[in-house]
PDB file of C-alpha atoms in Angstrom:
ATOM      1  CA  MET Z 472       0.000   0.000   0.000  1.00  0.00           C
ATOM      2  CA  THR Z 473       1.379   3.404  -0.893  1.00  0.00           C
ATOM      3  CA  ALA Z 474       1.898   6.157   1.622  1.00  0.00           C
ATOM      4  CA  ALA Z 475      -0.592   8.427  -0.195  1.00  0.00           C
ATOM      5  CA  ARG Z 476      -3.300   5.769  -0.063  1.00  0.00           C
ATOM      6  CA  GLU Z 477      -2.679   5.120   3.635  1.00  0.00           C
ATOM      7  CA  ARG Z 478      -2.913   8.848   4.316  1.00  0.00           C
ATOM      8  CA  ARG Z 479      -6.233   9.098   2.395  1.00  0.00           C
ATOM      9  CA  GLU Z 480      -7.686   6.147   4.316  1.00  0.00           C
ATOM     10  CA  ARG Z 481      -6.537   7.614   7.638  1.00  0.00           C
ATOM     11  CA  GLU Z 482      -8.087  10.995   6.748  1.00  0.00           C
ATOM     12  CA  ALA Z 483     -11.339   9.292   5.708  1.00  0.00           C
ATOM     13  CA  GLN Z 484     -11.408   7.345   8.996  1.00  0.00           C
ATOM     14  CA  GLU Z 485     -10.793  10.512  11.024  1.00  0.00           C
ATOM     15  CA  SER Z 486     -13.437  12.384   9.033  1.00  0.00           C
ATOM     16  CA  PHE Z 487     -15.978   9.601   9.559  1.00  0.00           C
ATOM     17  CA  ASP Z 488     -15.181   9.270  13.268  1.00  0.00           C
ATOM     18  CA  ALA Z 489     -15.567  13.009  13.836  1.00  0.00           C
ATOM     19  CA  TYR Z 490     -18.830  13.094  11.896  1.00  0.00           C
ATOM     20  CA  TYR Z 491     -20.207  10.084  13.786  1.00  0.00           C
ATOM     21  CA  THR Z 492     -19.273  11.559  17.166  1.00  0.00           C
ATOM     22  CA  ALA Z 493     -20.920  14.879  16.315  1.00  0.00           C
ATOM     23  CA  SER Z 494     -24.151  13.542  14.821  1.00  0.00           C
ATOM     24  CA  ALA Z 495     -25.033  10.038  16.057  1.00  0.00           C
ATOM     25  CA  GLY Z 496     -26.664  11.032  19.354  1.00  0.00           C
ATOM     26  CA  ARG Z 497     -28.948  13.541  17.714  1.00  0.00           C
ATOM     27  CA  LEU Z 498     -29.970  11.072  15.012  1.00  0.00           C
ATOM     28  CA  ILE Z 499     -30.703   8.383  17.611  1.00  0.00           C
ATOM     29  CA  SER Z 500     -32.983  10.852  19.414  1.00  0.00           C
ATOM     30  CA  ALA Z 501     -34.803  11.658  16.194  1.00  0.00           C
ATOM     31  CA  VAL Z 502     -35.291   8.024  15.183  1.00  0.00           C
ATOM     32  CA  TYR Z 503     -36.379   7.191  18.744  1.00  0.00           C
ATOM     33  CA  ALA Z 504     -39.004   9.936  18.545  1.00  0.00           C
ATOM     34  CA  VAL Z 505     -40.341   8.388  15.339  1.00  0.00           C
ATOM     35  CA  THR Z 506     -40.291   4.747  16.454  1.00  0.00           C
ATOM     36  CA  GLY Z 507     -40.773   5.014  20.199  1.00  0.00           C
ATOM     37  CA  ASN Z 508     -38.257   2.212  20.792  1.00  0.00           C
ATOM     38  CA  LEU Z 509     -34.745   3.161  21.873  1.00  0.00           C
ATOM     39  CA  ALA Z 510     -33.159  -0.184  21.009  1.00  0.00           C
ATOM     40  CA  ASP Z 511     -34.612  -0.124  17.492  1.00  0.00           C
ATOM     41  CA  ALA Z 512     -33.489   3.482  17.051  1.00  0.00           C
ATOM     42  CA  GLU Z 513     -29.931   2.677  18.119  1.00  0.00           C
ATOM     43  CA  ASP Z 514     -29.810  -0.381  15.853  1.00  0.00           C
ATOM     44  CA  ALA Z 515     -31.134   1.538  12.839  1.00  0.00           C
ATOM     45  CA  VAL Z 516     -28.701   4.410  13.319  1.00  0.00           C
ATOM     46  CA  GLN Z 517     -25.758   2.047  13.819  1.00  0.00           C
ATOM     47  CA  GLU Z 518     -26.632   0.173  10.629  1.00  0.00           C
ATOM     48  CA  ALA Z 519     -27.064   3.436   8.710  1.00  0.00           C
ATOM     49  CA  TYR Z 520     -23.594   4.601   9.741  1.00  0.00           C
ATOM     50  CA  ALA Z 521     -22.103   1.202   8.886  1.00  0.00           C
ATOM     51  CA  ARG Z 522     -23.592   1.485   5.396  1.00  0.00           C
ATOM     52  CA  ALA Z 523     -22.403   5.090   5.120  1.00  0.00           C
ATOM     53  CA  TRP Z 524     -18.826   4.030   5.931  1.00  0.00           C
ATOM     54  CA  LEU Z 525     -18.845   1.690   2.941  1.00  0.00           C
ATOM     55  CA  ARG Z 526     -19.464   4.681   0.626  1.00  0.00           C
ATOM     56  CA  TRP Z 527     -18.048   7.483   2.747  1.00  0.00           C
ATOM     57  CA  ASP Z 528     -15.882   8.976  -0.012  1.00  0.00           C
ATOM     58  CA  THR Z 529     -18.846   9.138  -2.401  1.00  0.00           C
ATOM     59  CA  LEU Z 530     -21.170  10.646   0.214  1.00  0.00           C
ATOM     60  CA  CYS Z 531     -18.625  13.338   1.121  1.00  0.00           C
ATOM     61  CA  ALA Z 532     -17.934  14.087  -2.537  1.00  0.00           C
ATOM     62  CA  GLU Z 533     -21.673  14.642  -3.147  1.00  0.00           C
ATOM     63  CA  GLY Z 534     -21.938  17.104  -0.259  1.00  0.00           C
ATOM     64  CA  ASP Z 535     -23.488  16.628   3.160  1.00  0.00           C
ATOM     65  CA  PRO Z 536     -23.925  12.914   4.058  1.00  0.00           C
ATOM     66  CA  ALA Z 537     -26.600  13.719   6.698  1.00  0.00           C
ATOM     67  CA  PRO Z 538     -29.689  13.363   4.453  1.00  0.00           C
ATOM     68  CA  TRP Z 539     -28.536  10.000   3.124  1.00  0.00           C
ATOM     69  CA  ILE Z 540     -27.713   8.630   6.581  1.00  0.00           C
ATOM     70  CA  ARG Z 541     -30.963   9.998   8.046  1.00  0.00           C
ATOM     71  CA  THR Z 542     -33.034   8.471   5.231  1.00  0.00           C
ATOM     72  CA  VAL Z 543     -31.387   5.073   5.644  1.00  0.00           C
ATOM     73  CA  ALA Z 544     -31.799   5.154   9.444  1.00  0.00           C
ATOM     74  CA  LEU Z 545     -35.484   6.110   9.234  1.00  0.00           C
ATOM     75  CA  ARG Z 546     -36.185   3.451   6.598  1.00  0.00           C
ATOM     76  CA  LEU Z 547     -34.451   0.795   8.682  1.00  0.00           C
ATOM     77  CA  ALA Z 548     -36.364   1.881  11.772  1.00  0.00           C
ATOM     78  CA  VAL Z 549     -39.709   1.836  10.002  1.00  0.00           C
ATOM     79  CA  SER Z 550     -39.015  -1.649   8.660  1.00  0.00           C
ATOM     80  CA  THR Z 551     -38.832  -2.863  12.248  1.00  0.00           C
ATOM     81  CA  TRP Z 552     -42.595  -2.451  12.430  1.00  0.00           C
ATOM     82  CA  ARG Z 553     -42.721  -5.635  10.383  1.00  0.00           C
ATOM     83  CA  LYS Z 554     -41.017  -7.381  13.259  1.00  0.00           C
ATOM     84  CA  ALA Z 555     -43.584  -6.180  15.779  1.00  0.00           C
ATOM     85  CA  ARG Z 556     -45.452  -9.484  15.699  1.00  0.00           C
ATOM     86  CA  ASN Z 557     -42.399 -11.350  16.966  1.00  0.00           C
ATOM     87  CA  ARG Z 558     -41.823  -8.787  19.713  1.00  0.00           C
ATOM     88  CA  LEU Z 559     -45.427  -9.113  20.826  1.00  0.00           C
ATOM     89  CA  ARG Z 560     -45.097 -12.884  21.012  1.00  0.00           C
ATOM     90  CA  ALA Z 561     -41.942 -12.542  23.096  1.00  0.00           C
ATOM     91  CA  GLN Z 562     -43.649 -10.028  25.357  1.00  0.00           C
ATOM     92  CA  PHE Z 563     -46.504 -12.445  26.011  1.00  0.00           C
ATOM     93  CA  ARG Z 564     -43.940 -15.110  26.935  1.00  0.00           C
ATOM     94  CA  HIS Z 565     -41.548 -12.970  29.001  1.00  0.00           C
ATOM     95  CA  GLY Z 566     -43.484  -9.870  30.036  1.00  0.00           C
ATOM     96  CA  PRO Z 567     -43.007  -6.256  28.939  1.00  0.00           C
ATOM     97  CA  PRO Z 568     -39.517  -4.801  28.497  1.00  0.00           C
ATOM     98  CA  PRO Z 569     -38.198  -2.629  31.332  1.00  0.00           C
ATOM     99  CA  ASP Z 570     -38.782   1.103  31.160  1.00  0.00           C
ATOM    100  CA  VAL Z 571     -35.965   3.328  29.960  1.00  0.00           C
ATOM    101  CA  PRO Z 572     -34.283   4.495  33.186  1.00  0.00           C
ATOM    102  CA  GLY Z 573     -33.527   8.059  34.078  1.00  0.00           C
ATOM    103  CA  LEU Z 574     -35.999   9.975  31.925  1.00  0.00           C
ATOM    104  CA  ALA Z 575     -37.626  13.009  33.481  1.00  0.00           C
ATOM    105  CA  PRO Z 576     -41.446  12.926  33.684  1.00  0.00           C
ATOM    106  CA  ASP Z 577     -41.818  15.863  31.297  1.00  0.00           C
ATOM    107  CA  ARG Z 578     -39.576  14.146  28.726  1.00  0.00           C
ATOM    108  CA  VAL Z 579     -41.622  10.952  29.035  1.00  0.00           C
ATOM    109  CA  ALA Z 580     -44.817  12.985  28.538  1.00  0.00           C
ATOM    110  CA  LEU Z 581     -43.332  14.653  25.445  1.00  0.00           C
ATOM    111  CA  ILE Z 582     -42.229  11.325  23.961  1.00  0.00           C
ATOM    112  CA  GLU Z 583     -45.660   9.810  24.605  1.00  0.00           C
ATOM    113  CA  ALA Z 584     -47.351  12.834  23.043  1.00  0.00           C
ATOM    114  CA  VAL Z 585     -45.136  12.673  19.945  1.00  0.00           C
ATOM    115  CA  ARG Z 586     -45.724   8.916  19.639  1.00  0.00           C
ATOM    116  CA  ALA Z 587     -49.489   9.534  19.689  1.00  0.00           C
ATOM    117  CA  LEU Z 588     -49.271  11.710  16.564  1.00  0.00           C
ATOM    118  CA  PRO Z 589     -50.016  10.228  13.139  1.00  0.00           C
ATOM    119  CA  ALA Z 590     -46.840   9.010  11.417  1.00  0.00           C
ATOM    120  CA  ASP Z 591     -46.683  11.833   8.834  1.00  0.00           C
ATOM    121  CA  GLN Z 592     -47.009  14.527  11.517  1.00  0.00           C
ATOM    122  CA  ARG Z 593     -44.554  12.725  13.818  1.00  0.00           C
ATOM    123  CA  LYS Z 594     -41.887  12.567  11.085  1.00  0.00           C
ATOM    124  CA  ALA Z 595     -42.374  16.238  10.204  1.00  0.00           C
ATOM    125  CA  ILE Z 596     -42.099  17.331  13.862  1.00  0.00           C
ATOM    126  CA  VAL Z 597     -38.981  15.237  14.449  1.00  0.00           C
ATOM    127  CA  LEU Z 598     -37.197  16.392  11.298  1.00  0.00           C
ATOM    128  CA  HIS Z 599     -38.118  20.055  11.724  1.00  0.00           C
ATOM    129  CA  HIS Z 600     -37.910  20.570  15.488  1.00  0.00           C
ATOM    130  CA  LEU Z 601     -35.530  17.889  16.745  1.00  0.00           C
ATOM    131  CA  LEU Z 602     -33.121  17.948  13.808  1.00  0.00           C
ATOM    132  CA  ASP Z 603     -33.619  21.662  13.002  1.00  0.00           C
ATOM    133  CA  LEU Z 604     -34.189  21.048   9.303  1.00  0.00           C
ATOM    134  CA  PRO Z 605     -35.882  23.803   7.308  1.00  0.00           C
ATOM    135  CA  VAL Z 606     -39.367  23.134   5.961  1.00  0.00           C
ATOM    136  CA  ALA Z 607     -38.060  22.876   2.394  1.00  0.00           C
ATOM    137  CA  GLN Z 608     -35.648  20.076   3.309  1.00  0.00           C
ATOM    138  CA  VAL Z 609     -38.294  18.249   5.357  1.00  0.00           C
ATOM    139  CA  ALA Z 610     -40.575  18.404   2.316  1.00  0.00           C
ATOM    140  CA  ARG Z 611     -37.860  16.943   0.074  1.00  0.00           C
ATOM    141  CA  GLU Z 612     -37.048  14.134   2.493  1.00  0.00           C
ATOM    142  CA  LEU Z 613     -40.678  13.184   3.038  1.00  0.00           C
ATOM    143  CA  GLY Z 614     -41.668  13.618  -0.606  1.00  0.00           C
ATOM    144  CA  ALA Z 615     -44.317  16.252   0.109  1.00  0.00           C
ATOM    145  CA  THR Z 616     -44.896  19.887  -0.716  1.00  0.00           C
ATOM    146  CA  GLU Z 617     -43.791  22.638   1.628  1.00  0.00           C
ATOM    147  CA  ALA Z 618     -47.427  23.604   2.166  1.00  0.00           C
ATOM    148  CA  ALA Z 619     -48.244  20.028   3.195  1.00  0.00           C
ATOM    149  CA  ILE Z 620     -45.337  20.016   5.652  1.00  0.00           C
ATOM    150  CA  ARG Z 621     -46.445  23.337   7.150  1.00  0.00           C
ATOM    151  CA  THR Z 622     -49.947  21.898   7.564  1.00  0.00           C
ATOM    152  CA  ARG Z 623     -48.580  18.750   9.223  1.00  0.00           C
ATOM    153  CA  LEU Z 624     -46.429  20.829  11.550  1.00  0.00           C
ATOM    154  CA  SER Z 625     -49.327  23.090  12.469  1.00  0.00           C
ATOM    155  CA  ARG Z 626     -51.640  20.173  13.202  1.00  0.00           C
ATOM    156  CA  ALA Z 627     -48.947  18.349  15.149  1.00  0.00           C
ATOM    157  CA  ARG Z 628     -48.182  21.419  17.273  1.00  0.00           C
ATOM    158  CA  ARG Z 629     -51.885  21.879  18.043  1.00  0.00           C
ATOM    159  CA  ALA Z 630     -52.235  18.221  19.021  1.00  0.00           C
ATOM    160  CA  LEU Z 631     -49.113  18.371  21.177  1.00  0.00           C
ATOM    161  CA  ALA Z 632     -50.275  21.570  22.863  1.00  0.00           C
ATOM    162  CA  VAL Z 633     -53.612  20.010  23.753  1.00  0.00           C
ATOM    163  CA  ARG Z 634     -52.048  16.790  24.947  1.00  0.00           C
ATOM    164  CA  LEU Z 635     -49.217  18.408  26.938  1.00  0.00           C
ATOM    165  CA  ASP Z 636     -51.328  21.241  28.371  1.00  0.00           C
ATOM    166  CA  SER Z 637     -53.960  18.958  29.864  1.00  0.00           C
ATOM    167  CA  PRO Z 638     -53.919  18.544  33.658  1.00  0.00           C
ATOM    168  CA  ALA Z 639     -53.556  14.778  33.204  1.00  0.00           C
ATOM    169  CA  SER Z 640     -50.098  15.331  31.694  1.00  0.00           C
ATOM    170  CA  ASP Z 641     -48.892  17.126  34.841  1.00  0.00           C
ATOM    171  CA  PRO Z 642     -47.985  14.472  37.431  1.00  0.00           C
ATOM    172  CA  ALA Z 643     -47.832  17.097  40.212  1.00  0.00           C
ATOM    173  CA  ALA Z 644     -51.367  18.369  39.567  1.00  0.00           C
ATOM    174  CA  PRO Z 645     -54.033  17.026  41.923  1.00  0.00           C
ATOM    175  CA  ALA Z 646     -56.840  15.015  40.415  1.00  0.00           C
ATOM    176  CA  GLY Z 647     -59.480  17.223  38.850  1.00  0.00           C
ATOM    177  CA  ALA Z 648     -57.294  20.343  39.062  1.00  0.00           C
ATOM    178  CA  ARG Z 649     -57.653  22.887  36.286  1.00  0.00           C
ATOM    179  CA  ARG Z 650     -55.233  25.528  35.234  1.00  0.00           C
ATOM    180  CA  PRO Z 651     -56.424  29.070  35.811  1.00  0.00           C
ATOM    181  CA  THR Z 652     -57.940  30.695  32.771  1.00  0.00           C
ATOM    182  CA  PRO Z 653     -56.223  33.960  31.882  1.00  0.00           C
ATOM    183  CA  THR Z 654     -58.457  36.984  32.349  1.00  0.00           C
ATOM    184  CA  ARG Z 655     -59.118  39.392  29.542  1.00  0.00           C
ATOM    185  CA  GLN Z 656     -57.961  42.937  30.068  1.00  0.00           C
ATOM    186  CA  ASN Z 657     -59.298  46.178  28.710  1.00  0.00           C
ATOM    187  CA  ARG Z 658     -57.133  48.923  27.280  1.00  0.00           C
ATOM    188  CA  LYS Z 659     -56.239  50.259  30.725  1.00  0.00           C
ATOM    189  CA  GLY Z 660     -54.907  46.870  31.826  1.00  0.00           C
ATOM    190  CA  LEU Z 661     -57.844  46.144  34.128  1.00  0.00           C
ATOM    191  CA  PRO Z 662     -59.657  42.806  34.076  1.00  0.00           C
ATOM    192  CA  SER Z 663     -62.718  42.829  31.830  1.00  0.00           C
ATOM    193  CA  PRO Z 664     -66.094  41.915  33.365  1.00  0.00           C
TER     194      PRO Z 664
END
């Protein structure tokens, strides 16, 4: 092997390692938000990066490898739904899997609320808000128009606001407690009758 080739391979390895370190955690969070299963999210992301390594030079030459890796990870994660039947059978035999330790109650409530969204809204919310992608890029990745993505985001935000603002989502709120309704004020700043 020539010295130039060894240098190129070392630079590619360093480039890949740095990229993986900087982006893997965020992608796992995004895929987890879509699938609702941390193990599946980690597996899908790991496989996506393994596939990216095989064509790393090509992906870097084409520009940013993030969309390709994200697409592969999401497709792998969604394909795990086909395996759900086997997981359900195992759960009936062995009981439910243990809860993910160490998550704050508000984070658990957010994850549950996002998981309750329809798949198209969930993907749009994750790509736009968790991965900070602009609406145009979300539209390209999901194969929809920008107007459709804005509609999905609007509907998802409304659904999340309703779900997360309800007293049932606040574990510290006593049963039957309601949040105070803000009072209307007139021009002088006094409460309206």
